[in-house]
Coordinates of N, CA and C and ligand atoms in Angstrom, one line a residue:
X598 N -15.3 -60.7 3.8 CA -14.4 -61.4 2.8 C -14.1 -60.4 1.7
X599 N -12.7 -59.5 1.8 CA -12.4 -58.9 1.0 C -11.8 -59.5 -0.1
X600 N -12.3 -59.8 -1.6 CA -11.5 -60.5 -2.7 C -11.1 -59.4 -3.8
X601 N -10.0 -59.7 -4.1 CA -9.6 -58.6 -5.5 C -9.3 -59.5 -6.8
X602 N -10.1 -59.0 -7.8 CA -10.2 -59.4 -9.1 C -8.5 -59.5 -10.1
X603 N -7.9 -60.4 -10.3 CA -6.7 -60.0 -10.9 C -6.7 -60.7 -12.5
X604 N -7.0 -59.6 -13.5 CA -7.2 -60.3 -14.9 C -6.4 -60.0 -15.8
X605 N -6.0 -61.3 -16.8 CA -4.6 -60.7 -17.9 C -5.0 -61.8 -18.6
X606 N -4.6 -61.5 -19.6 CA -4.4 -62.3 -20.9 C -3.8 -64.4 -20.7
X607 N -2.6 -63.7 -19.3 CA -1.9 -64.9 -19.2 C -1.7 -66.2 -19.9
X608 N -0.9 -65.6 -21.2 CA -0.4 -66.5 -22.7 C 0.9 -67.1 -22.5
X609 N 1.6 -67.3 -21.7 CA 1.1 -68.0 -20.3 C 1.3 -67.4 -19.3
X610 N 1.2 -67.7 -18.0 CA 1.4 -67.3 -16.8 C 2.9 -67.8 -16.6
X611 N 3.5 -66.3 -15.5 CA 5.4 -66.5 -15.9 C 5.2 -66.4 -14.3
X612 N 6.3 -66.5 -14.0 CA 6.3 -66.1 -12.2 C 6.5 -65.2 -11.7
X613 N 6.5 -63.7 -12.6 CA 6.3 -62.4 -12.5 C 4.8 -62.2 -11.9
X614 N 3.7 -63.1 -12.9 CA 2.2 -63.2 -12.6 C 2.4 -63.9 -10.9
X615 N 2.8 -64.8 -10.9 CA 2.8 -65.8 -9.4 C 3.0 -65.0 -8.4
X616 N 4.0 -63.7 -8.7 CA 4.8 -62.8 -7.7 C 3.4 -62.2 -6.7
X617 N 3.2 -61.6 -8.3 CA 1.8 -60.4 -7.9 C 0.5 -61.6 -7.0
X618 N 0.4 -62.8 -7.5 CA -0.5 -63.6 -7.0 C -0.2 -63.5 -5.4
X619 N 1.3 -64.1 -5.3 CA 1.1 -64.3 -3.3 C 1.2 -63.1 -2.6
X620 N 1.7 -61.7 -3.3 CA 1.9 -60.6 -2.7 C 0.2 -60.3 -2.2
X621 N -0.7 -60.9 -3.1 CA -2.1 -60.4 -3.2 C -2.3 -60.9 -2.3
X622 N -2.4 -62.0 -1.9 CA -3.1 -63.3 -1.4 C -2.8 -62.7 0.5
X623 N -1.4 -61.9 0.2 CA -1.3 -61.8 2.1 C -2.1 -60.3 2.4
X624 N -2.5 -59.9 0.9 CA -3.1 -58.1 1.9 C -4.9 -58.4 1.8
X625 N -5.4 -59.9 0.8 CA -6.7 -59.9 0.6 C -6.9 -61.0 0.9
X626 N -8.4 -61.3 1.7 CA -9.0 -62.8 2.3 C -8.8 -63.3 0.7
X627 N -9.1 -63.2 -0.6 CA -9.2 -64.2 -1.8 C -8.6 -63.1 -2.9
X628 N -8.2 -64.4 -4.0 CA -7.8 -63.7 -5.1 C -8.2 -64.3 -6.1
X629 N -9.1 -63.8 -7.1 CA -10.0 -64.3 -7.7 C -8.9 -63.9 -9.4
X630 N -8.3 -64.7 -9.8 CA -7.4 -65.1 -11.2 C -8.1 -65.3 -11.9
X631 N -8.9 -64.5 -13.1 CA -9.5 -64.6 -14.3 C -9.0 -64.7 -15.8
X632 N -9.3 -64.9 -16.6 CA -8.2 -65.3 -17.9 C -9.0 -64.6 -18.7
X633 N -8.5 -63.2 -19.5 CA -9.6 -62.6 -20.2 C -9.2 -63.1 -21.8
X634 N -10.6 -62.9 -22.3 CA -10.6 -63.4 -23.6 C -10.8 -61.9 -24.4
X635 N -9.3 -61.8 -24.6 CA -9.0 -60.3 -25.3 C -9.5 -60.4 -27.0
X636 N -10.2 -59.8 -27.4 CA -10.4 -59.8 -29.1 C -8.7 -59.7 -29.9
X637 N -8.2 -58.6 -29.0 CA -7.0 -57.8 -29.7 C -6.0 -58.6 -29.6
X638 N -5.9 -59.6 -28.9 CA -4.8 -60.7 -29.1 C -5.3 -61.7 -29.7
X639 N -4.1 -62.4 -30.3 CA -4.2 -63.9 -30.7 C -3.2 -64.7 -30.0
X640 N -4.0 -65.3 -28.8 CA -2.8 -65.9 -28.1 C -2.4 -67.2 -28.9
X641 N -1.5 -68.2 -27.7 CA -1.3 -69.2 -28.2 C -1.7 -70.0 -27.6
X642 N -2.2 -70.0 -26.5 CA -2.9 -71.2 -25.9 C -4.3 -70.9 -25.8
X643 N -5.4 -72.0 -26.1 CA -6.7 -71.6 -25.8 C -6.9 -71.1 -24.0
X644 N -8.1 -70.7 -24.1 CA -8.5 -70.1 -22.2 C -8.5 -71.2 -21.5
X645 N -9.0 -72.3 -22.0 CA -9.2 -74.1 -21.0 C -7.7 -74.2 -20.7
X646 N -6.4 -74.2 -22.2 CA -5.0 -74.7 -21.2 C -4.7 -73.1 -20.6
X647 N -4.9 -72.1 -20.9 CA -4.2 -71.2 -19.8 C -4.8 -71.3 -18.5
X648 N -6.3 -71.5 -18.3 CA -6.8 -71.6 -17.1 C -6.4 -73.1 -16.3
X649 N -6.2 -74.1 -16.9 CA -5.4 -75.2 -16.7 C -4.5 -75.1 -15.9
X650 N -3.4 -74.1 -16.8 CA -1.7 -73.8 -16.5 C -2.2 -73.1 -15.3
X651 N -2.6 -71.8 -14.7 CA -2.9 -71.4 -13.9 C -3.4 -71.9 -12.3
X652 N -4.4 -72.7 -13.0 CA -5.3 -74.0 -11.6 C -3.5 -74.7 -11.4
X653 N -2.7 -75.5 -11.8 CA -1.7 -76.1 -11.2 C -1.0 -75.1 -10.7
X654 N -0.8 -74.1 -11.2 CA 0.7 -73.2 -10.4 C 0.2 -73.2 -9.5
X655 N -0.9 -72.4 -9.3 CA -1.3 -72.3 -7.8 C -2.2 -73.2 -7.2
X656 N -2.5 -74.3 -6.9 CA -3.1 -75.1 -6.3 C -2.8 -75.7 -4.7
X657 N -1.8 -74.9 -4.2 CA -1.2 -74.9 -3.0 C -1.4 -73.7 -2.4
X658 N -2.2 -72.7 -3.1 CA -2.5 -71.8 -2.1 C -4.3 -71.7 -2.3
X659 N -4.8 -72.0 -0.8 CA -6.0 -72.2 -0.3 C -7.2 -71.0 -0.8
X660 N -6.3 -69.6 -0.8 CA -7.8 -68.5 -1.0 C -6.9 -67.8 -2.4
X661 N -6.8 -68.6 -3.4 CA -7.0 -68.1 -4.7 C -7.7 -69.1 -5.7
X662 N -8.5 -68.8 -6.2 CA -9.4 -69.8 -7.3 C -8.9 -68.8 -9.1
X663 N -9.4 -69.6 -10.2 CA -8.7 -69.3 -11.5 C -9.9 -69.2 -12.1
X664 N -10.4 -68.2 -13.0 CA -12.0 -68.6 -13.5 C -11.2 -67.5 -15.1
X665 N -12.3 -67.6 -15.7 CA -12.0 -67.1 -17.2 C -13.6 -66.4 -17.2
X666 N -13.0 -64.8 -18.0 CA -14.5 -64.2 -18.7 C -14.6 -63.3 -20.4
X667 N -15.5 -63.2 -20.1 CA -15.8 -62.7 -21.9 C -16.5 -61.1 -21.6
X668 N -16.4 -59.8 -21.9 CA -16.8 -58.8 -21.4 C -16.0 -57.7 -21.0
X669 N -16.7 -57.1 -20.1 CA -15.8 -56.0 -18.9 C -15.2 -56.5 -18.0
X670 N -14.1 -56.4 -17.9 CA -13.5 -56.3 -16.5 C -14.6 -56.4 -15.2
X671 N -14.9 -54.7 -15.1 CA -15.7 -54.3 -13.9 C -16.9 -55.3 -14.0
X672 N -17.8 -55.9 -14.8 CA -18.8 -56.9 -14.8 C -18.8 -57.8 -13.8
X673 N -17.0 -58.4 -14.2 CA -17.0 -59.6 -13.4 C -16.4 -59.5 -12.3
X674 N -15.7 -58.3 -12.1 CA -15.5 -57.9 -10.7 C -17.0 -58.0 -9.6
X675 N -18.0 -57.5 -10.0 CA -19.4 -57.4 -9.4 C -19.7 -58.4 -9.7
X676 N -19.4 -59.7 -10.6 CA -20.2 -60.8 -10.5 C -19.5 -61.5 -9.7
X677 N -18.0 -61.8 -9.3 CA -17.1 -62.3 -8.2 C -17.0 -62.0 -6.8
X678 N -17.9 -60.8 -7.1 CA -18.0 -59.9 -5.2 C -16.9 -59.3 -5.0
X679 N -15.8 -58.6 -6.1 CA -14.6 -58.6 -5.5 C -14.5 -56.9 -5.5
X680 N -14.2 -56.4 -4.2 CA -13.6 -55.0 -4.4 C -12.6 -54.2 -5.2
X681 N -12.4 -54.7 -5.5 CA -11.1 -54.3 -6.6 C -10.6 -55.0 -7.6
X682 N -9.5 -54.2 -8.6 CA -9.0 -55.0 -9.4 C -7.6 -54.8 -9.3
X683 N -7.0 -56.0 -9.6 CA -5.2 -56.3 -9.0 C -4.9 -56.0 -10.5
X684 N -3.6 -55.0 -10.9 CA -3.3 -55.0 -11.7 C -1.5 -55.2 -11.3
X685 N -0.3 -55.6 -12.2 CA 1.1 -55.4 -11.5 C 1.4 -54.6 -12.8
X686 N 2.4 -53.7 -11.6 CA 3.6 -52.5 -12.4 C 4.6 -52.8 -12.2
X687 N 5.3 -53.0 -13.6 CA 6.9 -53.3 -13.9 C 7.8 -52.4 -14.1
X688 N 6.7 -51.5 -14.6 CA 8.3 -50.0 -15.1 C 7.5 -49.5 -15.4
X689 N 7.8 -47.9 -16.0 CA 7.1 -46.8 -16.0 C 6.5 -46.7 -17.0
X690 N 7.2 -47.9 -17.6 CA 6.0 -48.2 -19.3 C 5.0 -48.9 -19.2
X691 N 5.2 -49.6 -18.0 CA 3.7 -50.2 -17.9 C 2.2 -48.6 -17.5
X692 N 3.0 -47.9 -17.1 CA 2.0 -46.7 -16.1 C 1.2 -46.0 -17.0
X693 N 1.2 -45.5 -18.3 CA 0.5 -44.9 -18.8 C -0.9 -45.5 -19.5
X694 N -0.6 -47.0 -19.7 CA -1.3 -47.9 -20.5 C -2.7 -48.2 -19.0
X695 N -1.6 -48.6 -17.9 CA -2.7 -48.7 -16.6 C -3.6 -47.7 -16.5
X696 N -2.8 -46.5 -15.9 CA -3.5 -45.5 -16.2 C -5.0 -45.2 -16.5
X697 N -4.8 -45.4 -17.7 CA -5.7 -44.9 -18.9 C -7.0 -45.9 -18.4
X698 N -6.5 -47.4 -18.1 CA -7.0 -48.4 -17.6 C -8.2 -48.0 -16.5
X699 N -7.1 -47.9 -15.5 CA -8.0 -47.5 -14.2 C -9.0 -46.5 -14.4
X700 N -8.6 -45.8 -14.8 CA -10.1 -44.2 -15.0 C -10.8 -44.7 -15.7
X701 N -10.9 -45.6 -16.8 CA -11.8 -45.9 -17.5 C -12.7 -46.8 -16.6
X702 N -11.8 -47.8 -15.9 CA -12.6 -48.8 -15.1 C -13.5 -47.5 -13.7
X703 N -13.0 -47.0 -13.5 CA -13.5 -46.4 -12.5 C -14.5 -45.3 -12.8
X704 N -14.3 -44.9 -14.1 CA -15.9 -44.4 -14.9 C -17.0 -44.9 -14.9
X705 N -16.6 -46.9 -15.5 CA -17.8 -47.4 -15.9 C -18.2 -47.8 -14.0
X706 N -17.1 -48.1 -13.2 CA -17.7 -48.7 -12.0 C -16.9 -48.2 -11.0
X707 N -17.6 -47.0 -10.4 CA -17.1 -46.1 -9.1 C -16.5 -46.9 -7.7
X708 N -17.3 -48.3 -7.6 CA -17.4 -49.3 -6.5 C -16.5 -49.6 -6.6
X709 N -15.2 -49.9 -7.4 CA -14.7 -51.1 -8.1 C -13.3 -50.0 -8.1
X710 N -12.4 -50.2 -7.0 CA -11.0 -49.6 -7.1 C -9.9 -50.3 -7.6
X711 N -8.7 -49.9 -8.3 CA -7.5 -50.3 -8.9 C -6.6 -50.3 -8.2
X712 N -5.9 -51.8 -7.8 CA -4.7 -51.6 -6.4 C -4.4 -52.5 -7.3
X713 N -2.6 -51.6 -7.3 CA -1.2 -52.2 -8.0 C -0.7 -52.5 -7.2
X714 N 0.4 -53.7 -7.7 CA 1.7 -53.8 -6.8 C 2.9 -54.3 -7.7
X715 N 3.7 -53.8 -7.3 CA 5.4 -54.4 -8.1 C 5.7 -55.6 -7.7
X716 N 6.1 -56.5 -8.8 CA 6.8 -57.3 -8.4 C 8.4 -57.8 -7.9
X717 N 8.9 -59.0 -7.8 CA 10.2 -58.6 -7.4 C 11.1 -58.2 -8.8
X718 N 11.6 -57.4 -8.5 CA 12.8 -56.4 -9.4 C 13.1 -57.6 -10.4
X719 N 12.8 -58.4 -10.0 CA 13.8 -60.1 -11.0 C 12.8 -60.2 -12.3
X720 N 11.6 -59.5 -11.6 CA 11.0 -60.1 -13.1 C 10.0 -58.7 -13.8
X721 N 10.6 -58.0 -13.4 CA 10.8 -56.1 -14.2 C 10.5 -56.2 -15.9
X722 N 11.5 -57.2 -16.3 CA 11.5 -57.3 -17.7 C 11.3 -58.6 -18.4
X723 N 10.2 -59.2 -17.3 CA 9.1 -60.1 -17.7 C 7.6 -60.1 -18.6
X724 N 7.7 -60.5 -19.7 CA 6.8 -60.8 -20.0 C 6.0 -61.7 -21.3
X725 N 5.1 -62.4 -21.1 CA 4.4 -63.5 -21.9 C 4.9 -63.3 -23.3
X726 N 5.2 -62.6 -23.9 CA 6.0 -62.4 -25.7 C 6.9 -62.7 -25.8
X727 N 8.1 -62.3 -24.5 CA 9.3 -63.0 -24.9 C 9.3 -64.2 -24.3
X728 N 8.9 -65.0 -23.3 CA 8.6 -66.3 -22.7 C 8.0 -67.2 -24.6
X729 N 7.4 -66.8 -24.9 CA 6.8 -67.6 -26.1 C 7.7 -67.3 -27.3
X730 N 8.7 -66.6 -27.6 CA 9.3 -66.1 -28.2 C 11.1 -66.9 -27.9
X731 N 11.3 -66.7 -26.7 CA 12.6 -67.9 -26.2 C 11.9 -69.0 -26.1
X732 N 11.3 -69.7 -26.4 CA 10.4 -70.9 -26.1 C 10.3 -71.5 -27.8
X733 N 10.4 -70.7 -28.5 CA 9.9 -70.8 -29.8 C 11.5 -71.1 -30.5
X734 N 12.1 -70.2 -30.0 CA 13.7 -70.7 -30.3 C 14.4 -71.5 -29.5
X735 N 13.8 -71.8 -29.1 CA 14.6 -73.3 -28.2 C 15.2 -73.1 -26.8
X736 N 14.9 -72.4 -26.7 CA 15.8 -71.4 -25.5 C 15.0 -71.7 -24.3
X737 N 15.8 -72.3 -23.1 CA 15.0 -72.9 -21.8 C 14.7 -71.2 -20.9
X738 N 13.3 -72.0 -20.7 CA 12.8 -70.7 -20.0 C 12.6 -71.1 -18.6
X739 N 12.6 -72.2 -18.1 CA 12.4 -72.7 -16.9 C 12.6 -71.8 -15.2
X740 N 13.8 -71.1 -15.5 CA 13.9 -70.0 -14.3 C 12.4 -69.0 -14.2
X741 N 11.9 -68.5 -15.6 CA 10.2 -67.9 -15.6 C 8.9 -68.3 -15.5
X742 N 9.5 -69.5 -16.1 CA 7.8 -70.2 -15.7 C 7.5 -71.0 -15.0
X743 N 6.4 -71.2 -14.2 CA 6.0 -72.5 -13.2 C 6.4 -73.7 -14.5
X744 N 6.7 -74.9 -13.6 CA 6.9 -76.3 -14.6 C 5.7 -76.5 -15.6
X745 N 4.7 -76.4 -15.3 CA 3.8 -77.0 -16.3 C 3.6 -76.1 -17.5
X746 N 4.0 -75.0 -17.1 CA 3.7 -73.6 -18.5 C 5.1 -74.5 -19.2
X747 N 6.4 -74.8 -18.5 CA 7.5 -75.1 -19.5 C 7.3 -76.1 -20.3
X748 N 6.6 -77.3 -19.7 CA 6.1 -79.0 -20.4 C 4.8 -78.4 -21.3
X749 N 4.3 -77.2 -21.1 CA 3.3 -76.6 -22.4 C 3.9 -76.1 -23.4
X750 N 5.0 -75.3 -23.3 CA 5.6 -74.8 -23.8 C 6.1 -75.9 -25.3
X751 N 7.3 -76.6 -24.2 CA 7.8 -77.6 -24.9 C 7.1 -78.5 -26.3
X752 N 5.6 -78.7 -25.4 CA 4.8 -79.8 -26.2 C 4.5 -78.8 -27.4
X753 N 4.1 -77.6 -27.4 CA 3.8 -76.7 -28.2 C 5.0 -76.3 -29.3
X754 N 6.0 -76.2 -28.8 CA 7.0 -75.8 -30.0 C 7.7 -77.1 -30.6
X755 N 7.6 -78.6 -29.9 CA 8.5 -79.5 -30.7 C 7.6 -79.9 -31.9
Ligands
COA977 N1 4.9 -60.6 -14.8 C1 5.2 -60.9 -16.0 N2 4.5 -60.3 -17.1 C2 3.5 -59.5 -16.8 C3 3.2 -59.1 -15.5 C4 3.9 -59.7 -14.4 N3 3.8 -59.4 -13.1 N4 2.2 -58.2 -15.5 C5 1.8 -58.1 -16.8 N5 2.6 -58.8 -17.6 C6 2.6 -58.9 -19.0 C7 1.7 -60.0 -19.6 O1 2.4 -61.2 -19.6 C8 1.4 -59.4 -20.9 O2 2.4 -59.8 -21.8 P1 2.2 -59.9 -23.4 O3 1.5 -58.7 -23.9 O4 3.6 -60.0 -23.9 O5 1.5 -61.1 -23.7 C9 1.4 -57.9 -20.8 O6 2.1 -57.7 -19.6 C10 0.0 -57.3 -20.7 O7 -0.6 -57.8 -19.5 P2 -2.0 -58.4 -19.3 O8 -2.2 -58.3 -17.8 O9 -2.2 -59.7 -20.0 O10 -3.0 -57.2 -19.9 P3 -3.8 -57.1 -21.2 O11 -3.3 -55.8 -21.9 O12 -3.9 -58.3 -22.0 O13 -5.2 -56.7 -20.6 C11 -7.2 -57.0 -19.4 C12 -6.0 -57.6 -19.9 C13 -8.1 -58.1 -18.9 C14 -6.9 -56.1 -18.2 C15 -7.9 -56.1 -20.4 O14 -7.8 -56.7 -21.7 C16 -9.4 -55.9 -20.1 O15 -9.7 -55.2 -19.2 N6 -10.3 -56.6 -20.9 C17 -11.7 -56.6 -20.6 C18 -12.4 -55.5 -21.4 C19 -12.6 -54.3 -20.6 O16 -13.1 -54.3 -19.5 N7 -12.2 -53.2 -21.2 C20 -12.3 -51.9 -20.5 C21 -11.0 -51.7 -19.7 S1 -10.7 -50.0 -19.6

């Protein structure tokens, strides 16, 4: 049972995240979606509704589960059993920030490899800031997000 660890902030989950999810799901027996509790952000949803928002989008696909941690990355990669960690690349500004990511992850845990993947070209210049940010001005975001991130959205900004 090969499973890969796939962790982000997901303030909320857009369907850029969803992309990278079923691309995972066909190269790995499981895909283990964790919701990290970043110090350095102040999101806007607590971890219970992002991991919430996350358990519904995907609840139609059989070998991915959604869990939340506090820590290292690599910790709970070895506490989930999972070979790897799924990260997605959007543009070449995402690469230096990864980068930096991966070597470090692969310092603290040599076991524990970094496999990217791009999503579709559509959602390149996706991501959770401006989703909360057109959300906050009124502005329907529905083409980006699964339904229930939008009825979170909504309830959040009216
Ligand atoms: N579609 C849409 N948006 C995407 C995306 C995709 N496919 N992939 C990434 N993004 C966006 C996210 O929405 C997020 O947007 P925002 O900053 O506007 O909210 C942004 O890209 C950053 O992505 P995210 O995956 O949430 O990364 P992060 O910088 O918050 O890092 C961890 C999350 C979990 C990887 C990192 O904080 C971590 O490893 N923490 C644990 C501590 C640790 O182990 N540290 C040592 C690591 S060297």
């Amino acid at each position: 049972m090969r499973k890969v660890l796939y962790p982000g902030t997901f303030d909320p989950v857009t369907n850029g995240h969803i992309d990278i999810i079923k691309r995972a799901r066909e190269l790995f027996d499981g895909v283990v979606v964790t919701v990290a509790i970043n110090p350095g952000k102040t999101p806007l949803f607590t971890v219970e509704e992002r991991v919430h928002m996350l358990k519904e989008s995907l609840k139609d696909f059989d070998n991915v589960v959604v869990d939340s941690f506090d820590g290292l990355v690599v910790d709970h990669a070895h506490e989930v059993g999972a070979v790897g960690i799924l990260r997605g690349l959007r543009a070449v500004s995402d690469f230096e920030y990864e980068f930096q990511m991966a070597l470090m992850n692969r310092k603290l845990a040599g076991d524990i490899a970094t496999v990217f993947l791009m999503p579709h070209e559509k959602y390149t210049y996706l991501n959770s800031s401006i989703i909360r940010n057109l959300s906050s001005l009124n502005s329907d975001v529905s083409e980006f997000v699964p339904s229930i991130v939008m009825e979170a959205l909504k309830k959040k900004f009216s």
